[in-house]
Coordinates of N, CA and C in Angstrom, one line a residue:
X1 N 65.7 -55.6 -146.0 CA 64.8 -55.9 -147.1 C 65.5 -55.6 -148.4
X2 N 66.2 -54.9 -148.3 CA 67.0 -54.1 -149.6 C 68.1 -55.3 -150.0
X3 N 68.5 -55.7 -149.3 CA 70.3 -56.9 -149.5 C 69.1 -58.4 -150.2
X4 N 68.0 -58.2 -149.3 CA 67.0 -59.5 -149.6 C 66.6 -59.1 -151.3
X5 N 66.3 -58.0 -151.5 CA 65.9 -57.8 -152.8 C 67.1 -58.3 -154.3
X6 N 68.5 -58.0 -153.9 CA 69.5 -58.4 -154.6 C 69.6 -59.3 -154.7
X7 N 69.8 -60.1 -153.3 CA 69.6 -61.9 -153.2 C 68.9 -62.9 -154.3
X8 N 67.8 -62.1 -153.7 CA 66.6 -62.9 -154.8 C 66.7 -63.1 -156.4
X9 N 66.5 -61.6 -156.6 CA 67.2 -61.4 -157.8 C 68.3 -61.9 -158.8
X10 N 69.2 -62.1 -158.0 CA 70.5 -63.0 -158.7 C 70.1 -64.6 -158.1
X11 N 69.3 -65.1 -157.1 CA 69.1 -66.5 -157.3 C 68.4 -66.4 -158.8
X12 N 67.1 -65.5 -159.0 CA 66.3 -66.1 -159.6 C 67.0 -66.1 -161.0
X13 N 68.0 -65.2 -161.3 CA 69.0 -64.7 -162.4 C 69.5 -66.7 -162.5
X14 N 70.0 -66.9 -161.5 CA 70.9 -68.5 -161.8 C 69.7 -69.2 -161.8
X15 N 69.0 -69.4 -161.5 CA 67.3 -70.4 -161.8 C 67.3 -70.9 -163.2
X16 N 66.8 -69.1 -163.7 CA 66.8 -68.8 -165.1 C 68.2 -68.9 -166.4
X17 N 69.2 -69.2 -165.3 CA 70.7 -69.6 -166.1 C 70.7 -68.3 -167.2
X18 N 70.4 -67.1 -166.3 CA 70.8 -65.8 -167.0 C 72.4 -65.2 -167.6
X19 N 73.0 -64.8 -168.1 CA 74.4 -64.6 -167.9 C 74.6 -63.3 -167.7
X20 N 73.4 -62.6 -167.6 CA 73.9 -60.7 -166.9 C 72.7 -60.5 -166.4
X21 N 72.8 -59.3 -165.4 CA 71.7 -58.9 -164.9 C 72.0 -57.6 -164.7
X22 N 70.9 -56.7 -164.6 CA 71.0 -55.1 -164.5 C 70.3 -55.1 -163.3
X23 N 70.8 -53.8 -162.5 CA 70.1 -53.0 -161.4 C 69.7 -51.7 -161.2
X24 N 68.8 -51.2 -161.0 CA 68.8 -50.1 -160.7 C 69.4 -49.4 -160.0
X25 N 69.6 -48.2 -159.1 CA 69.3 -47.9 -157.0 C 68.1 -48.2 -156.7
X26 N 68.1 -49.5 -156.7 CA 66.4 -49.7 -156.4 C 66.6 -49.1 -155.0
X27 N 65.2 -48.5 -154.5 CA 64.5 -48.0 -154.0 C 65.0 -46.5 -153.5
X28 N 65.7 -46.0 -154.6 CA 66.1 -44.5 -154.1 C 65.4 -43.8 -154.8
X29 N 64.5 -43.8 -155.4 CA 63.9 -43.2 -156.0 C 62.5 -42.4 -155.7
X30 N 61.5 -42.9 -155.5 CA 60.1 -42.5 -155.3 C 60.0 -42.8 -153.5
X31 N 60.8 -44.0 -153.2 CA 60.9 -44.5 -152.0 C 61.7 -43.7 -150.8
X32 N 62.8 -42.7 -151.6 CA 63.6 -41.8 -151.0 C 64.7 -42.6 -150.2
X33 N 65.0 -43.4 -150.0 CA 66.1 -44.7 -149.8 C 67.4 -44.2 -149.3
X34 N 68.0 -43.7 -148.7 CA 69.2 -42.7 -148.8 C 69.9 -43.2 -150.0
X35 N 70.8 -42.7 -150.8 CA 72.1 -43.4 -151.8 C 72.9 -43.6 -151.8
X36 N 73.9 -43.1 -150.2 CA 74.9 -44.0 -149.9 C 74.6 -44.9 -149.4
X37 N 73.3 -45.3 -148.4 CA 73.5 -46.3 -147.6 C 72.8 -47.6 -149.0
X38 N 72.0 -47.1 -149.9 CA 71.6 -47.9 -151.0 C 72.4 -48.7 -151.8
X39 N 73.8 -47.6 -151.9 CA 74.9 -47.8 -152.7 C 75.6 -49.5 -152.0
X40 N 75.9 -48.9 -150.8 CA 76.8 -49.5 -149.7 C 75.8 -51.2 -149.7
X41 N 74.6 -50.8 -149.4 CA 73.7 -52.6 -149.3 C 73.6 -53.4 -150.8
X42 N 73.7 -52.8 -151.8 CA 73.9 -53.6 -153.2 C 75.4 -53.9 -153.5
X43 N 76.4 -53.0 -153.6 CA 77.5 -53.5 -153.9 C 77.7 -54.9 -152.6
X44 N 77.8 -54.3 -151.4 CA 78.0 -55.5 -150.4 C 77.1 -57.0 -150.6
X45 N 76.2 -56.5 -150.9 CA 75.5 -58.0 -150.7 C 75.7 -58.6 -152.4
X46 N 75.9 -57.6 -153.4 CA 76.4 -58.4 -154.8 C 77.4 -59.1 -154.8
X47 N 78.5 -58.5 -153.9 CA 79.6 -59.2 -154.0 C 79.7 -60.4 -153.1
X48 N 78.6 -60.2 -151.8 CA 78.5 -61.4 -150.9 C 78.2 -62.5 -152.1
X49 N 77.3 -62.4 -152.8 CA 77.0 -63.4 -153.8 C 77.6 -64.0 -154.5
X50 N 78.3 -63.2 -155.0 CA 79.5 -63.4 -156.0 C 79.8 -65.4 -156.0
X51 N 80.4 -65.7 -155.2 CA 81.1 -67.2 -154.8 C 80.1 -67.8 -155.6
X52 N 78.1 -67.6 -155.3 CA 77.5 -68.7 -155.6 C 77.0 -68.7 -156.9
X53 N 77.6 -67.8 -157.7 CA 76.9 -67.4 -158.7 C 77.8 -68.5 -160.0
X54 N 77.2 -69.1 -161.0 CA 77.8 -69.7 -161.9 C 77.4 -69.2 -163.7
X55 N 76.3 -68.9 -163.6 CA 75.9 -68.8 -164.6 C 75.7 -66.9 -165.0
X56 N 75.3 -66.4 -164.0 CA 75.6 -65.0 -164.0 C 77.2 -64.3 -164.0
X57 N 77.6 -64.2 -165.4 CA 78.7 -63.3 -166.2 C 78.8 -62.0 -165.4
X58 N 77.6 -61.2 -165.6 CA 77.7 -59.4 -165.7 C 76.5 -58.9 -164.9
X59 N 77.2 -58.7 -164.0 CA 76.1 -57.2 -163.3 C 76.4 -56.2 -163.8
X60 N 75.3 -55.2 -164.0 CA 75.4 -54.1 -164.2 C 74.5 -53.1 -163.5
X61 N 75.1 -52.1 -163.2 CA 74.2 -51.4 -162.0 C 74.1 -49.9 -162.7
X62 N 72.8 -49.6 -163.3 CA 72.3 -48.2 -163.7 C 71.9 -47.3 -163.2
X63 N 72.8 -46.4 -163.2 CA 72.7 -45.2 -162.7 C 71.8 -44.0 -163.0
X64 N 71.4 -43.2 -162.4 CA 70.7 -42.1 -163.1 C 71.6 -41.3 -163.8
X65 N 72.7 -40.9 -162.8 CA 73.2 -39.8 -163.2 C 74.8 -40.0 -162.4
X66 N 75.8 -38.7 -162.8 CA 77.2 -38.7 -162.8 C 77.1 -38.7 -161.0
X67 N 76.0 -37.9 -160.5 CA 76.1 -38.3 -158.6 C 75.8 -39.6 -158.6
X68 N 75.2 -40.4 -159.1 CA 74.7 -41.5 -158.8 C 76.3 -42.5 -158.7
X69 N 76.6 -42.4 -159.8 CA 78.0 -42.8 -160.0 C 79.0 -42.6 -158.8
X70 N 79.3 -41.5 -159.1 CA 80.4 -40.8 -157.7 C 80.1 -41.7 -155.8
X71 N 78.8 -41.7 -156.2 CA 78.6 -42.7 -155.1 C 78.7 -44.1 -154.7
X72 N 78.6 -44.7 -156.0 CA 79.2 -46.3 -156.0 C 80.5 -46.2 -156.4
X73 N 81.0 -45.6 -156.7 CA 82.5 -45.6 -156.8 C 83.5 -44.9 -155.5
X74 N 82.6 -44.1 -154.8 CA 83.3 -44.2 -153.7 C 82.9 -45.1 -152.2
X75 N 81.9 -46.1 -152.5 CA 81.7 -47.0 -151.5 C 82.3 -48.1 -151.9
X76 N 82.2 -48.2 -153.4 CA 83.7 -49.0 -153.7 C 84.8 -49.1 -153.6
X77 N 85.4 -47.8 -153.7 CA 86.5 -47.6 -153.1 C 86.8 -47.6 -151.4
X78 N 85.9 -47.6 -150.6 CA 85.8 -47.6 -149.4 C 85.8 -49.3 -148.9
X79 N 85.0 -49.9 -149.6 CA 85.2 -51.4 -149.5 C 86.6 -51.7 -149.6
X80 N 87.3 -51.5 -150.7 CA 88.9 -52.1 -151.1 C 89.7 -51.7 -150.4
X81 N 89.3 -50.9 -148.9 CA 90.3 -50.6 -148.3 C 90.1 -51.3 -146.8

């Protein structure tokens, strides 16, 4: 449901011929979501997108905080390898 939520999101982003879009960790919050495995389902399925995107320039993904960070940057870095 989580990868479906990004999906959506960035079709509806190229619908609307958006040129950036922001994210939160959606659903790590109130929902308790874990934040690696949250991390790991938005970066993967953002970038799955990536190819079909034309009009969307800039993701940007909002963090709470400097752990929040440490965590997309190391499932990032775990992807590039």
């Amino acid at each position: 449901m989580l990868a479906s939520c990004y999906r959506n999101a960035l079709k509806l982003a190229e619908e609307y011929r958006l040129a950036s879009v922001a994210f939160p960790a959606i659903s790590t919050g109130v929902f308790g979501y874990p934040k690696n495995e949250a991390a790991a389902v938005a970066l993967k399925t953002v970038r799955a997108e990536l190819p079909r995107l034309s009009s969307v320039k800039l993701i940007r993904f909002v963090l709470y905080g400097a752990d929040d960070l440490g965590i997309y940057e190391r499932v990032l870095e775990e992807m590039a390898q």
